[in-house]
PDB file of C-alpha atoms and ligand atoms in Angstrom:
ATOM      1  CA  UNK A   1     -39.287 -44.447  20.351  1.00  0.00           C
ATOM      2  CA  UNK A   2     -38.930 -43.888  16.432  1.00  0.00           C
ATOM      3  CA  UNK A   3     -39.671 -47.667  14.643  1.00  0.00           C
ATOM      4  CA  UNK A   4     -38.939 -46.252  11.523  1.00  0.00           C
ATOM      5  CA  UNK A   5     -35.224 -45.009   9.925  1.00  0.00           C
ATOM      6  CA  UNK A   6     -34.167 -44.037   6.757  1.00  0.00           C
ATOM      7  CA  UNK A   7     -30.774 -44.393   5.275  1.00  0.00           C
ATOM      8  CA  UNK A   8     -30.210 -41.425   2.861  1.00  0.00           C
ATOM      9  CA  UNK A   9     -27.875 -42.400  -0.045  1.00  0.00           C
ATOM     10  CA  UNK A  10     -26.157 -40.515  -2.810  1.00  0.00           C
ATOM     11  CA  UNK A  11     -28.427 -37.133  -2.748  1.00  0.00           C
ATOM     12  CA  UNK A  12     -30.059 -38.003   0.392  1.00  0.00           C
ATOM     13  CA  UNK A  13     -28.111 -36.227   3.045  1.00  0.00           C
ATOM     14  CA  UNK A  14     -31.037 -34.550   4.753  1.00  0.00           C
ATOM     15  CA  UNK A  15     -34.592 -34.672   4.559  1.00  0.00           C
ATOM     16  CA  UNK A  16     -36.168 -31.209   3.938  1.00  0.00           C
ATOM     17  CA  UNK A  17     -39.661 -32.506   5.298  1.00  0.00           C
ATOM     18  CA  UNK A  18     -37.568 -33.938   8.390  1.00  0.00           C
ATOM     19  CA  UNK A  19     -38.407 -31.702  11.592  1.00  0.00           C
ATOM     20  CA  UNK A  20     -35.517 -32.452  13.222  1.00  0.00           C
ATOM     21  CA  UNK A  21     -35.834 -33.002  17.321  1.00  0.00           C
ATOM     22  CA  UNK A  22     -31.695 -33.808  18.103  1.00  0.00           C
ATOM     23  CA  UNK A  23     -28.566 -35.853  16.578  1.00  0.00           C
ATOM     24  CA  UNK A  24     -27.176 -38.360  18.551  1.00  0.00           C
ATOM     25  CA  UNK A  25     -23.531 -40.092  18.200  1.00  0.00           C
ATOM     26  CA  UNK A  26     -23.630 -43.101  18.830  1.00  0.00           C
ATOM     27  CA  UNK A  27     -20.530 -45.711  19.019  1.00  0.00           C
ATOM     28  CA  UNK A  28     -21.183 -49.338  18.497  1.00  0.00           C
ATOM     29  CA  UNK A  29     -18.983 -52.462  18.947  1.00  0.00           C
ATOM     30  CA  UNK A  30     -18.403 -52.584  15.242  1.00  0.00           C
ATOM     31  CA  UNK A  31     -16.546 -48.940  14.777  1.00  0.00           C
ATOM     32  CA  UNK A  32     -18.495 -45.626  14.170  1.00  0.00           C
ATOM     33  CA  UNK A  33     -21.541 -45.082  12.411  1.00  0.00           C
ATOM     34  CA  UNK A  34     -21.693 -42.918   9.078  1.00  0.00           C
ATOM     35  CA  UNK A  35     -22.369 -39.740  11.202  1.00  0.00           C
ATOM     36  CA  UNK A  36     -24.663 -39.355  14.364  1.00  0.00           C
ATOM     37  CA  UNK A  37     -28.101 -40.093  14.395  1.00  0.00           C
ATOM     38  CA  UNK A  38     -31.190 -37.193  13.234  1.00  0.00           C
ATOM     39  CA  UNK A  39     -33.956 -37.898  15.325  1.00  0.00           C
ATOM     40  CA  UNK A  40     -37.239 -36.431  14.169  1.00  0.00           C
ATOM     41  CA  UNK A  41     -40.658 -36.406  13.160  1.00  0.00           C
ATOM     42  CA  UNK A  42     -42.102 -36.642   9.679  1.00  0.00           C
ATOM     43  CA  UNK A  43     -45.955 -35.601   9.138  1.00  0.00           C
ATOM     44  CA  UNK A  44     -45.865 -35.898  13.122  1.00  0.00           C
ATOM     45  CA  UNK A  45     -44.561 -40.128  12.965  1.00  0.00           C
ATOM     46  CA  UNK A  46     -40.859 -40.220  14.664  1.00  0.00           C
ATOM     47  CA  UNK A  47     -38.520 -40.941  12.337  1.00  0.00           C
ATOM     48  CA  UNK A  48     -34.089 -41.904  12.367  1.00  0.00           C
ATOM     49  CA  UNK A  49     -32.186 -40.468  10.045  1.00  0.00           C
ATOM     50  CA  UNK A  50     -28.768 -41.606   8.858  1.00  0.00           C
ATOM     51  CA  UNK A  51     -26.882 -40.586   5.791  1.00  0.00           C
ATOM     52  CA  UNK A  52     -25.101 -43.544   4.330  1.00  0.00           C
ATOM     53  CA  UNK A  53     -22.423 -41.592   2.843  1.00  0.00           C
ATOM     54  CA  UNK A  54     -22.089 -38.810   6.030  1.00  0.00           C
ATOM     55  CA  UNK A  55     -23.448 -35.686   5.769  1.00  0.00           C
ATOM     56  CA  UNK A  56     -21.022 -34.143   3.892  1.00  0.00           C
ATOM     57  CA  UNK A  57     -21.022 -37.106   1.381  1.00  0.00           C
ATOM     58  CA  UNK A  58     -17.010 -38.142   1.942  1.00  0.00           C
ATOM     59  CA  UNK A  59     -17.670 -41.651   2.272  1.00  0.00           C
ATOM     60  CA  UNK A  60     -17.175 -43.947  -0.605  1.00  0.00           C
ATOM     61  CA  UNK A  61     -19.347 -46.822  -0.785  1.00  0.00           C
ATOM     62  CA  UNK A  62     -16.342 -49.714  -0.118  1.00  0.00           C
ATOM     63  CA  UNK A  63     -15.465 -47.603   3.266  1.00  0.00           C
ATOM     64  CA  UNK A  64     -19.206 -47.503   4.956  1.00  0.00           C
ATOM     65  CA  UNK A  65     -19.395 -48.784   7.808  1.00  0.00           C
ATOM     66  CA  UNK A  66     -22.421 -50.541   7.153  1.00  0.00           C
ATOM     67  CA  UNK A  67     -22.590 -53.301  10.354  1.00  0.00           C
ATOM     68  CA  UNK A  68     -21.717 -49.690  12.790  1.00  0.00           C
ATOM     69  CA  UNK A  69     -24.819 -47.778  10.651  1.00  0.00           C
ATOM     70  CA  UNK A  70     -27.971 -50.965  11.113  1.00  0.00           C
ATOM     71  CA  UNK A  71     -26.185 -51.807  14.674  1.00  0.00           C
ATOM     72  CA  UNK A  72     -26.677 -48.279  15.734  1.00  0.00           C
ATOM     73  CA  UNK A  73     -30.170 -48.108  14.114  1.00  0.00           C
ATOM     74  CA  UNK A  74     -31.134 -51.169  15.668  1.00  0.00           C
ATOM     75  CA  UNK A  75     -29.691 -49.821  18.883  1.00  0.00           C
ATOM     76  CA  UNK A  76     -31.997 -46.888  18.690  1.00  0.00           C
ATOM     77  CA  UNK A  77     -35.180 -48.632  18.763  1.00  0.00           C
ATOM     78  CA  UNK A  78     -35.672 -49.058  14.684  1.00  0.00           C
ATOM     79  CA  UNK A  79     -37.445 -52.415  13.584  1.00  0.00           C
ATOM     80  CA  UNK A  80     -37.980 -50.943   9.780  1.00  0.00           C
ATOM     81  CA  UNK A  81     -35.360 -49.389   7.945  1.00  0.00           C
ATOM     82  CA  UNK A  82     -36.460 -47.841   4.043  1.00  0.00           C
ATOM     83  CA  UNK A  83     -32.786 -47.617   2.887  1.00  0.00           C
ATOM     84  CA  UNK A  84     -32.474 -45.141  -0.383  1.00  0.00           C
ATOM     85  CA  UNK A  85     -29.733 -45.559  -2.922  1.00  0.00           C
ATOM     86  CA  UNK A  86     -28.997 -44.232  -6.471  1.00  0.00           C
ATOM     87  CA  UNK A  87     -28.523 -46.706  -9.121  1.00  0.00           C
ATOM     88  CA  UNK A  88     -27.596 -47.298 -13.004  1.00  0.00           C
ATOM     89  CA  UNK A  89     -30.525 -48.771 -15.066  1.00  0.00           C
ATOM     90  CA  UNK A  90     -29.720 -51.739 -16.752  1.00  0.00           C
ATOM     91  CA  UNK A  91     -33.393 -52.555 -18.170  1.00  0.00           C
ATOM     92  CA  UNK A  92     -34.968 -50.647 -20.898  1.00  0.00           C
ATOM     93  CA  UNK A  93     -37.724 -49.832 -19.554  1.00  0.00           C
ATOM     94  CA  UNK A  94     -36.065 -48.012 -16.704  1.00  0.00           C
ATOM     95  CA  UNK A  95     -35.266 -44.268 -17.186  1.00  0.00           C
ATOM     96  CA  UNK A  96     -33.454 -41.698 -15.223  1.00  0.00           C
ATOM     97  CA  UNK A  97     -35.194 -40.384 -12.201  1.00  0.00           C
ATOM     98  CA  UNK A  98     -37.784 -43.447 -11.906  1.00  0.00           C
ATOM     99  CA  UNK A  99     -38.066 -44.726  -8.370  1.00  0.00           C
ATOM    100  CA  UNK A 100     -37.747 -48.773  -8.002  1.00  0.00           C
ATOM    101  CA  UNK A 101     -38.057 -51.301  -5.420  1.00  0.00           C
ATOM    102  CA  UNK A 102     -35.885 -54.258  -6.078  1.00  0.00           C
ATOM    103  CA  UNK A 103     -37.044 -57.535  -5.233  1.00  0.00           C
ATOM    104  CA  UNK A 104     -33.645 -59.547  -5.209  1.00  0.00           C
ATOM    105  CA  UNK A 105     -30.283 -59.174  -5.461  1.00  0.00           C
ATOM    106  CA  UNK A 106     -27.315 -60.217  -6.391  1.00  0.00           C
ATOM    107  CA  UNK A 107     -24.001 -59.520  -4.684  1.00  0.00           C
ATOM    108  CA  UNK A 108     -20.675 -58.787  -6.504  1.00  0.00           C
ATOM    109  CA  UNK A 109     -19.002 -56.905  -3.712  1.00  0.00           C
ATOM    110  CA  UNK A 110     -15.429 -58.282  -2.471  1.00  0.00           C
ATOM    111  CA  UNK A 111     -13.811 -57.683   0.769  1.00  0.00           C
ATOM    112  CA  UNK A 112     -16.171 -55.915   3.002  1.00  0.00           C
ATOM    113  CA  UNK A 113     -17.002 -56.754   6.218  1.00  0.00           C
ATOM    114  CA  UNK A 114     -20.002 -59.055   5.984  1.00  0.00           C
ATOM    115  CA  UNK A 115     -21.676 -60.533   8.788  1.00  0.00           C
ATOM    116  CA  UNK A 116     -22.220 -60.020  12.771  1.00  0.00           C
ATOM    117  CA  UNK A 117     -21.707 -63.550  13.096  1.00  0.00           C
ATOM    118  CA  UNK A 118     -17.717 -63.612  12.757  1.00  0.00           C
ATOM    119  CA  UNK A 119     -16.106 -63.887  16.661  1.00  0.00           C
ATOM    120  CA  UNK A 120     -16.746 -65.345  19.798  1.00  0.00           C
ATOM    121  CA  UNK A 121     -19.542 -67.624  18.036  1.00  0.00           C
ATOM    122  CA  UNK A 122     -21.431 -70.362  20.211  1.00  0.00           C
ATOM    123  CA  UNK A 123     -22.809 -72.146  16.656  1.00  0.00           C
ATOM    124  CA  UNK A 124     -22.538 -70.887  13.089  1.00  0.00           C
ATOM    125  CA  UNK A 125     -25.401 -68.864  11.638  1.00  0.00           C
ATOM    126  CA  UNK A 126     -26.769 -68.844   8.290  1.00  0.00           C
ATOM    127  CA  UNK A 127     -29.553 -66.101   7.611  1.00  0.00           C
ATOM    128  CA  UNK A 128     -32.085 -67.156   5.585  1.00  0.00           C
ATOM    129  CA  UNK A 129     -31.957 -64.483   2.398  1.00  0.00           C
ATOM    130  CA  UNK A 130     -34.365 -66.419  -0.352  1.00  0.00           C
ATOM    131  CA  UNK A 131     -36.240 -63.094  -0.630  1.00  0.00           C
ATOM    132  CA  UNK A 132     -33.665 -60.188   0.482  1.00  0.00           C
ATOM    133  CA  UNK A 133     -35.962 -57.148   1.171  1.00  0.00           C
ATOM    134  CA  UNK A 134     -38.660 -57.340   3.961  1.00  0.00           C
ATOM    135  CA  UNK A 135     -41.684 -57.524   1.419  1.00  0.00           C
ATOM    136  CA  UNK A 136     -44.714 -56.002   3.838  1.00  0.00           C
ATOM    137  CA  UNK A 137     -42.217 -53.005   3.995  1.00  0.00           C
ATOM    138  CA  UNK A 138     -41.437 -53.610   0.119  1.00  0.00           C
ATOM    139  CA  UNK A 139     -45.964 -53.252  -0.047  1.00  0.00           C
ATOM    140  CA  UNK A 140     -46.350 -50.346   1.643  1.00  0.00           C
ATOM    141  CA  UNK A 141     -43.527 -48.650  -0.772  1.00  0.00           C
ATOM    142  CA  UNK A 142     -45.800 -49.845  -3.950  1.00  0.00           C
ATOM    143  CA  UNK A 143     -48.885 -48.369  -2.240  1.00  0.00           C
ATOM    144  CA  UNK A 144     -47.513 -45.175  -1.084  1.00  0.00           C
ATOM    145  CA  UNK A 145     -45.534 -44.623  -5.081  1.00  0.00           C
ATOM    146  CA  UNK A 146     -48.773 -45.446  -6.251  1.00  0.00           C
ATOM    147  CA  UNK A 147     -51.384 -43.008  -4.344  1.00  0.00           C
ATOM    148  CA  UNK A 148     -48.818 -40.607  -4.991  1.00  0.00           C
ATOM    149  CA  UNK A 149     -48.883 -41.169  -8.528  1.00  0.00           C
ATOM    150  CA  UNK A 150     -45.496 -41.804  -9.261  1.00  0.00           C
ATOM    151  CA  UNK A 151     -44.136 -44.131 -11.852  1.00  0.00           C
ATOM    152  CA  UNK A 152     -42.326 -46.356  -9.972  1.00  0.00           C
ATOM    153  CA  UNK A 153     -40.805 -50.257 -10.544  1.00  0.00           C
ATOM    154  CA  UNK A 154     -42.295 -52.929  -8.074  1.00  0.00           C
ATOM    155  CA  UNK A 155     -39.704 -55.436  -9.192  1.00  0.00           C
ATOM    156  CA  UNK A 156     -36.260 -55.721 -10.111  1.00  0.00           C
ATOM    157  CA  UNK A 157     -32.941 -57.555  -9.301  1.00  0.00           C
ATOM    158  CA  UNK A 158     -30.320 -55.407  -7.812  1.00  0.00           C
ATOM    159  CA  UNK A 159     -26.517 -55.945  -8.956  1.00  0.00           C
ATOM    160  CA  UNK A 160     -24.546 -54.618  -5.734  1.00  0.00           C
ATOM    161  CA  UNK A 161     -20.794 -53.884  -7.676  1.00  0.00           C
ATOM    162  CA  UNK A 162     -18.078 -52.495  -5.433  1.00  0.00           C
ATOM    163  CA  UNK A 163     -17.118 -49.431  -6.826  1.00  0.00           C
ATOM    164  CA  UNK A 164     -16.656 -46.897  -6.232  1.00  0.00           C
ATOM    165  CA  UNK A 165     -15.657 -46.760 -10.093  1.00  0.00           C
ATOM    166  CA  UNK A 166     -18.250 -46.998 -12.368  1.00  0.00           C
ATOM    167  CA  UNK A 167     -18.597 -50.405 -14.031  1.00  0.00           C
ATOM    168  CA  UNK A 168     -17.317 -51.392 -18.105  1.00  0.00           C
ATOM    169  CA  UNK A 169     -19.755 -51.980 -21.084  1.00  0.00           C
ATOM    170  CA  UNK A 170     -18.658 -55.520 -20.997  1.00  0.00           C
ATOM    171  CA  UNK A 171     -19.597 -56.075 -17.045  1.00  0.00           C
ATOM    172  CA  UNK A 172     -22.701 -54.379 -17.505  1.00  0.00           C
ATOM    173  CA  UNK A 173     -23.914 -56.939 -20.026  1.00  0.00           C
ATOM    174  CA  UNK A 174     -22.481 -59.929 -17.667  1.00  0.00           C
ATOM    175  CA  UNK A 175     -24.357 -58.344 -14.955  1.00  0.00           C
ATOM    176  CA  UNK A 176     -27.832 -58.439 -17.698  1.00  0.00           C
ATOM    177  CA  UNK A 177     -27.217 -61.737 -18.510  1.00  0.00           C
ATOM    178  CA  UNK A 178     -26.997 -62.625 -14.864  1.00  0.00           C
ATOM    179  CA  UNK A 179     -30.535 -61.690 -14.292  1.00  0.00           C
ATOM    180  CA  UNK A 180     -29.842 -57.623 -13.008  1.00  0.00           C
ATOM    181  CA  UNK A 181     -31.835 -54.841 -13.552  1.00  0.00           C
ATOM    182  CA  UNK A 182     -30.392 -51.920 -11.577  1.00  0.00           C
ATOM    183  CA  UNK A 183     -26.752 -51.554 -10.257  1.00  0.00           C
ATOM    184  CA  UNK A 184     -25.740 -49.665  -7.558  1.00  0.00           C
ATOM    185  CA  UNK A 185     -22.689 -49.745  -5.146  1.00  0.00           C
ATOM    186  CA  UNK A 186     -24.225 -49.437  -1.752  1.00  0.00           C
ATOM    187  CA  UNK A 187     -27.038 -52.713  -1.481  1.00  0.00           C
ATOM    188  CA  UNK A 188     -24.450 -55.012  -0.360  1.00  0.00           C
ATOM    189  CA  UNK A 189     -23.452 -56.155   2.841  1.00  0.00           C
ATOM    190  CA  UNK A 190     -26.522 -53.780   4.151  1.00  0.00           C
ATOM    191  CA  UNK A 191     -29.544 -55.680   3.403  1.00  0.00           C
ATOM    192  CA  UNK A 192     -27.914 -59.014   4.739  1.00  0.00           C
ATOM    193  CA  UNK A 193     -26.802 -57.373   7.642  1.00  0.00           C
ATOM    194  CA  UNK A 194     -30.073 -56.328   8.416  1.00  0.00           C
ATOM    195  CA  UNK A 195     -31.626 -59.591   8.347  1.00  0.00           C
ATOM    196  CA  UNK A 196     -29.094 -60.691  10.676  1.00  0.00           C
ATOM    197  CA  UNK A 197     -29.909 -57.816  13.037  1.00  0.00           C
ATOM    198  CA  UNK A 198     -34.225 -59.319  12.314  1.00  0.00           C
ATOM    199  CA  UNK A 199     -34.983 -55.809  10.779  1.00  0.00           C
ATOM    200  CA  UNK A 200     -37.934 -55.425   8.216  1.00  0.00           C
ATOM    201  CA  UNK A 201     -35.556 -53.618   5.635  1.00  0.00           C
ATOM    202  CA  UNK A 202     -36.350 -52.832   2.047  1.00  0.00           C
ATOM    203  CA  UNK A 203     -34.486 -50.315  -0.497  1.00  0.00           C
ATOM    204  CA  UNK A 204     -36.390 -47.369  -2.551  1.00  0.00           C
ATOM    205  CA  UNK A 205     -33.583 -46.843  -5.637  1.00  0.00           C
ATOM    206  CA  UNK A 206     -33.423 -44.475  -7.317  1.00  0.00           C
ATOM    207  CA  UNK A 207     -32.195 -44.228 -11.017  1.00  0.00           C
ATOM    208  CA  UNK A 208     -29.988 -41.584 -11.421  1.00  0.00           C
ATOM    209  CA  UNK A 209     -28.431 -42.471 -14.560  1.00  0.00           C
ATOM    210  CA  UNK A 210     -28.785 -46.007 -17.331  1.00  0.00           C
ATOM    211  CA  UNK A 211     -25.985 -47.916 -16.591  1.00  0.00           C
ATOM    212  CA  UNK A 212     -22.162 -47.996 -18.569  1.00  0.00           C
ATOM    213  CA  UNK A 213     -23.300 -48.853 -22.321  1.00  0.00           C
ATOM    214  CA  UNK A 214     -26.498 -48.625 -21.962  1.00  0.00           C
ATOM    215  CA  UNK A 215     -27.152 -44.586 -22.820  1.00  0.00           C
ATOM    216  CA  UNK A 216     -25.011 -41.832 -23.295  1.00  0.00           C
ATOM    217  CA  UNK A 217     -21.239 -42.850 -24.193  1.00  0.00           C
ATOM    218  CA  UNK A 218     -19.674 -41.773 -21.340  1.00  0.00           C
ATOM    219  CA  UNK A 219     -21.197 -41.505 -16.911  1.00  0.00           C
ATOM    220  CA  UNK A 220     -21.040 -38.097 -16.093  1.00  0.00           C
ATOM    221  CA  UNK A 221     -20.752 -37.214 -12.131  1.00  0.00           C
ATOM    222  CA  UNK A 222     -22.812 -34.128 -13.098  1.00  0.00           C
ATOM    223  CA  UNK A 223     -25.747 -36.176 -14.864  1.00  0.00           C
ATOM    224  CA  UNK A 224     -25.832 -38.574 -11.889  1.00  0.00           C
ATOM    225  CA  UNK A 225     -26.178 -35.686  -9.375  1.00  0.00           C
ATOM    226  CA  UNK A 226     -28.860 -33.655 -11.854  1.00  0.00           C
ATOM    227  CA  UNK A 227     -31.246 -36.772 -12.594  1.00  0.00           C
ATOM    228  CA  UNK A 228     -30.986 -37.633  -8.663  1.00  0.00           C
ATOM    229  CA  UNK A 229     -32.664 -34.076  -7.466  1.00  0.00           C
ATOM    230  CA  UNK A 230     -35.561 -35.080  -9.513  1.00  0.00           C
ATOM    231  CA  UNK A 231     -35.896 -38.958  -7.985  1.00  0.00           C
ATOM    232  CA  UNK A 232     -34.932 -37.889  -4.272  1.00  0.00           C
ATOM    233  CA  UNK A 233     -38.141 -35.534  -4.580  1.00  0.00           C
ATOM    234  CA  UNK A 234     -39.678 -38.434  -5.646  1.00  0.00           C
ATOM    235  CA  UNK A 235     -38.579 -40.212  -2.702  1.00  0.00           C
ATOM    236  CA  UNK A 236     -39.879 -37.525  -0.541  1.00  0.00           C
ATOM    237  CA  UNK A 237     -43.471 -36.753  -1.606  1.00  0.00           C
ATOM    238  CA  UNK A 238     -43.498 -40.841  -1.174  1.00  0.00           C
ATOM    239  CA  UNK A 239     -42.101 -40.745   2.200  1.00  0.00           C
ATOM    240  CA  UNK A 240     -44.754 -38.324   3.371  1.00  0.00           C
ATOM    241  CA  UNK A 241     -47.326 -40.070   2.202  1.00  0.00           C
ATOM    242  CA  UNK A 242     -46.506 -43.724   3.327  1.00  0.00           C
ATOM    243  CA  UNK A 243     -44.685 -42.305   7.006  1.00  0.00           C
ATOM    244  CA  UNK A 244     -48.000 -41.643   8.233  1.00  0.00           C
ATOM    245  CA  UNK A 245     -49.697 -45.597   7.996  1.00  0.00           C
ATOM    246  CA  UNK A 246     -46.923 -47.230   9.411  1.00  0.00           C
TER     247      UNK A 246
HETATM  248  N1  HPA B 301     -23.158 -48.164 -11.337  1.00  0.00           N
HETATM  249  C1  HPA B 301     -22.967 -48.440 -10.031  1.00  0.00           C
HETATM  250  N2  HPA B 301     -23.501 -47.727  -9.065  1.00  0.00           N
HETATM  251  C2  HPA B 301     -24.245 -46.657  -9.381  1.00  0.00           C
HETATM  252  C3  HPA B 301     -24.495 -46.309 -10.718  1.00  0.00           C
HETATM  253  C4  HPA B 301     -23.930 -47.097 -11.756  1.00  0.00           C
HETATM  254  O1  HPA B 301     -24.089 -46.833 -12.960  1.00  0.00           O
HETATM  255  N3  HPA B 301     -25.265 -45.199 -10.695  1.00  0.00           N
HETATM  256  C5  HPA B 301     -25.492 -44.906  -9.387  1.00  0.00           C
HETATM  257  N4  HPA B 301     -24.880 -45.793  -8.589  1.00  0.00           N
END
């Protein structure tokens, strides 16, 4: 049984180094997942895939179904999950296709269905969520960017914004003087759902573009979709080299 899945975000619909065995649909108690499940091998190590968006990339990020997506992953026999995302750099030092692996976050997301833990409850539940991302899995992803050479960020706090516009100058700098690095539209309910659900889940973002007011004057669609092919080869090459160890 794969251990392993990957959630494929914004230029992440398939995996070209994925050989893919079947698809699965799978319904859940929570609604439908993003698509059916790719079941495969990478470098010979069973993998799930799921793409966050669908595979045709019509979901926005406010309409995922993200407690359907980790309950069917979960379902499946996945105990890790590397979920990739694109997001807007908010720190200097960050540059369009750079790979990063937050370390916190912080959600601004509104009216999104949140926890597991809503009906028929014996107690209340409170995760803990001190440090968000599962950090042996969070390791391995610093290892495996670094063997491979790759530039990559080992920290950074993630802004999770609800979209799917993009954000105002003005919100960008609130978000800075918050404590963010990165924003992106997608970390938020996932990576607390996952805890809930006791899965070792860390994110690989990707910059695709810097965030509003903080490069060019206006967010083109077309430069976040051209700076992504570059990072999502990135996240590639890195998959292939870490898939193997696990
Ligand atoms: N803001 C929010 N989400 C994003 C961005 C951004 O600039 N780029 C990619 N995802």
């Amino acid at each position: 049984m794969a251990e392993l899945a990957i959630i494929g975000g914004t230029g992440l619909t398939t995996l070209r180094n994925l050989e893919i065995d079947h698809r699965e649909v799978v319904h859940t108690p929570y609604g439908e997942p993003s698509g059916p499940l790719t079941f495969g091998k990478i470098r010979g190590k069973e993998i799930i895939f799921l793409a966050r968006h669908g595979y045709g990339h019509t979901i926005p990020p406010h309409k995922i179904n993200y407690r359907a997506n980790l309950w069917a992953l979960k379902e499946a026999g996945a105990s890790r999950v590397i979920a990739v995302g694109a997001v807007g750099g908010i720190h200097p030092d960050m540059s369009p296709g750079q790979l990063v692996f937050p370390d916190q976050i912080i959600d601004y997301t509104w009216s999104r269905y949140n926890t597991f833990h809503e009906e028929d409850l014996d107690h209340v539940v409170h995760i803990d969520f001190t440090r968000p991302y599962c950090e042996e899995l969070r390791a391995l992803l610093i290892k495996g960017a670094q063997s491979a050479g790759q530039d990559a960020l080992e920290t950074g706090t993630y802004g999770a914004t609800q979209g799917p516009r993009l954000e105002t100058a003005a919100e960008i700098d609130r978000l800075e003087r918050d404590g963010c690095d990165m924003v992106g539209m997608t970390g938020m309910p996932e990576a607390a759902l996952a805890r809930e659900l006791d899965l070792c889940y860390a994110t690989c973002a990707v910059i695709s573009n810097m965030a509003a007011g903080r490069g060019e004057d206006k967010i083109l669609m077309e430069d976040l979709t051209g700076n992504l092919g570059v990072g999502m080869n990135r996240v590639r090459t890195l998959l292939e080299e870490i898939i193997p160890g696990l």
